[in-house]
Amino acid sequence: MVEREKGPKFRQVVLDCTDVRALAEFYRRLLVWNYRPGDEVGAGDKDWLVLRNPDGGAQIAFQQVDRLPEASWPDAEPVPQQLHLDLTVDSVEELEVQHARVLELGGRLRYDRSGDPEEPLRVYADPAGHPFCVFVG
């Protein structure tokens, strides 16, 4: 058996934002994840917060920055997206349920392909303007 080359372990995606608590709360509520101990609401002002994946996979962290231009996707100009998150649901019915949740939590619809028979999806901007997809997978 050939030994596999070992690289670093993937730990988390870090999103820059101008309001670290607001963006962390958006994703905490959307994904139904928990804060890393010490990062909970009421733990004081922080410029770095982490949400833990309850399934043990990669986490999402949030880093405070002074300013952040919003991605203009699907238009490449003036600010192209450099990264986006992919989230999946099991059915078109669940896609509809999550669509309502995303909007209620402050996300904004950027692109709707929910009627596509092969891969129904919607692309949103989170409150800081980062694009993310929710699709049936």
Tab-separated table of C-alpha atoms in Angstrom:
chain	number	residue	atom	x	y	z
A	1	MET	CA	0.000	0.000	0.000
A	2	VAL	CA	1.341	3.420	-0.960
A	3	GLU	CA	1.371	5.910	1.879
A	4	ARG	CA	-0.632	9.043	1.157
A	5	GLU	CA	1.180	12.352	1.361
A	6	LYS	CA	0.013	14.228	4.444
A	7	GLY	CA	-0.918	17.891	4.297
A	8	PRO	CA	-2.350	20.310	6.825
A	9	LYS	CA	-5.886	19.710	8.096
A	10	PHE	CA	-8.660	22.030	6.938
A	11	ARG	CA	-10.028	23.781	10.021
A	12	GLN	CA	-12.328	26.655	9.069
A	13	VAL	CA	-13.426	29.335	6.651
A	14	VAL	CA	-12.928	32.889	7.912
A	15	LEU	CA	-15.267	35.659	6.787
A	16	ASP	CA	-14.247	39.295	7.157
A	17	CYS	CA	-17.038	41.580	8.344
A	18	THR	CA	-17.621	45.041	9.775
A	19	ASP	CA	-19.963	43.725	12.492
A	20	VAL	CA	-18.533	40.442	13.711
A	21	ARG	CA	-21.369	39.643	16.154
A	22	ALA	CA	-24.165	40.402	13.686
A	23	LEU	CA	-22.702	38.194	10.968
A	24	ALA	CA	-21.866	35.376	13.390
A	25	GLU	CA	-25.437	35.509	14.706
A	26	PHE	CA	-26.834	35.326	11.159
A	27	TYR	CA	-24.924	32.120	10.453
A	28	ARG	CA	-25.474	30.707	13.961
A	29	ARG	CA	-29.216	30.960	13.507
A	30	LEU	CA	-29.207	29.839	9.861
A	31	LEU	CA	-27.009	26.778	10.386
A	32	VAL	CA	-28.182	26.071	13.959
A	33	TRP	CA	-24.572	25.858	15.179
A	34	ASN	CA	-23.064	26.939	18.503
A	35	TYR	CA	-20.312	29.332	19.421
A	36	ARG	CA	-16.919	28.104	20.541
A	37	PRO	CA	-16.802	28.334	24.348
A	38	GLY	CA	-16.068	31.937	25.332
A	39	ASP	CA	-17.550	33.403	22.139
A	40	GLU	CA	-21.213	33.233	23.182
A	41	VAL	CA	-23.480	36.290	23.120
A	42	GLY	CA	-22.756	38.329	26.243
A	43	ALA	CA	-19.111	37.217	26.386
A	44	GLY	CA	-17.965	40.786	25.700
A	45	ASP	CA	-16.753	42.635	22.641
A	46	LYS	CA	-14.655	40.502	20.342
A	47	ASP	CA	-13.074	40.976	16.934
A	48	TRP	CA	-12.904	37.221	16.226
A	49	LEU	CA	-15.720	34.694	16.746
A	50	VAL	CA	-15.979	31.018	15.843
A	51	LEU	CA	-19.013	28.832	15.173
A	52	ARG	CA	-18.480	25.110	15.692
A	53	ASN	CA	-19.894	22.536	13.321
A	54	PRO	CA	-21.940	20.066	15.430
A	55	ASP	CA	-21.111	17.325	12.909
A	56	GLY	CA	-17.401	17.806	13.572
A	57	GLY	CA	-16.486	19.244	10.166
A	58	ALA	CA	-14.996	22.599	9.295
A	59	GLN	CA	-15.983	25.639	11.330
A	60	ILE	CA	-16.779	29.208	10.326
A	61	ALA	CA	-14.907	32.103	11.918
A	62	PHE	CA	-15.639	35.812	11.695
A	63	GLN	CA	-12.970	38.506	11.715
A	64	GLN	CA	-13.654	42.191	12.341
A	65	VAL	CA	-12.404	44.635	9.683
A	66	ASP	CA	-12.884	48.396	9.358
A	67	ARG	CA	-14.467	48.303	5.911
A	68	LEU	CA	-15.523	45.685	3.425
A	69	PRO	CA	-16.858	46.279	-0.092
A	70	GLU	CA	-19.844	44.060	-0.860
A	71	ALA	CA	-19.390	41.520	-3.654
A	72	SER	CA	-21.413	42.533	-6.723
A	73	TRP	CA	-22.034	38.951	-7.905
A	74	PRO	CA	-23.535	37.926	-10.312
A	75	ASP	CA	-21.918	40.976	-11.918
A	76	ALA	CA	-18.118	40.655	-11.969
A	77	GLU	CA	-17.646	44.419	-11.688
A	78	PRO	CA	-16.934	46.351	-9.567
A	79	VAL	CA	-16.321	43.731	-6.804
A	80	PRO	CA	-16.117	40.073	-7.869
A	81	GLN	CA	-16.784	37.343	-5.338
A	82	GLN	CA	-13.627	35.662	-4.173
A	83	LEU	CA	-15.284	32.894	-2.187
A	84	HIS	CA	-18.759	31.654	-1.427
A	85	LEU	CA	-20.286	29.052	0.858
A	86	ASP	CA	-22.355	26.143	-0.485
A	87	LEU	CA	-25.168	24.881	1.741
A	88	THR	CA	-27.392	21.954	0.804
A	89	VAL	CA	-30.902	20.764	1.569
A	90	ASP	CA	-32.559	17.437	0.766
A	91	SER	CA	-35.561	18.577	-1.290
A	92	VAL	CA	-37.186	21.423	-3.204
A	93	GLU	CA	-39.670	21.717	-0.339
A	94	GLU	CA	-36.798	22.237	2.111
A	95	LEU	CA	-35.269	24.767	-0.306
A	96	GLU	CA	-38.489	26.782	0.050
A	97	VAL	CA	-38.429	26.534	3.849
A	98	GLN	CA	-34.800	27.681	3.985
A	99	HIS	CA	-35.502	30.509	1.502
A	100	ALA	CA	-38.001	31.981	3.950
A	101	ARG	CA	-35.525	31.541	6.853
A	102	VAL	CA	-32.664	33.213	4.960
A	103	LEU	CA	-34.819	36.246	4.173
A	104	GLU	CA	-36.197	36.412	7.726
A	105	LEU	CA	-32.652	36.363	9.130
A	106	GLY	CA	-31.528	39.242	6.897
A	107	GLY	CA	-30.114	37.505	3.826
A	108	ARG	CA	-30.876	38.905	0.376
A	109	LEU	CA	-31.708	36.918	-2.746
A	110	ARG	CA	-29.151	37.543	-5.530
A	111	TYR	CA	-30.007	34.770	-8.025
A	112	ASP	CA	-32.879	32.295	-8.279
A	113	ARG	CA	-32.580	29.009	-10.121
A	114	SER	CA	-35.010	27.134	-7.900
A	115	GLY	CA	-36.982	25.892	-10.918
A	116	ASP	CA	-34.012	24.072	-12.455
A	117	PRO	CA	-34.961	20.373	-12.630
A	118	GLU	CA	-31.334	19.167	-12.362
A	119	GLU	CA	-29.972	21.390	-9.583
A	120	PRO	CA	-32.470	23.759	-7.963
A	121	LEU	CA	-30.628	26.536	-6.153
A	122	ARG	CA	-30.700	30.082	-4.894
A	123	VAL	CA	-27.796	32.436	-4.302
A	124	TYR	CA	-28.013	34.939	-1.469
A	125	ALA	CA	-25.925	37.682	0.069
A	126	ASP	CA	-25.507	37.503	3.823
A	127	PRO	CA	-25.876	40.742	5.835
A	128	ALA	CA	-22.208	41.623	5.130
A	129	GLY	CA	-22.613	40.956	1.387
A	130	HIS	CA	-20.838	37.575	1.136
A	131	PRO	CA	-22.523	35.331	-1.448
A	132	PHE	CA	-23.719	31.877	-0.423
A	133	CYS	CA	-25.755	29.202	-2.181
A	134	VAL	CA	-28.485	26.932	-0.931
A	135	PHE	CA	-29.171	24.074	-3.301
A	136	VAL	CA	-30.784	20.671	-3.426
A	137	GLY	CA	-27.959	18.171	-3.235
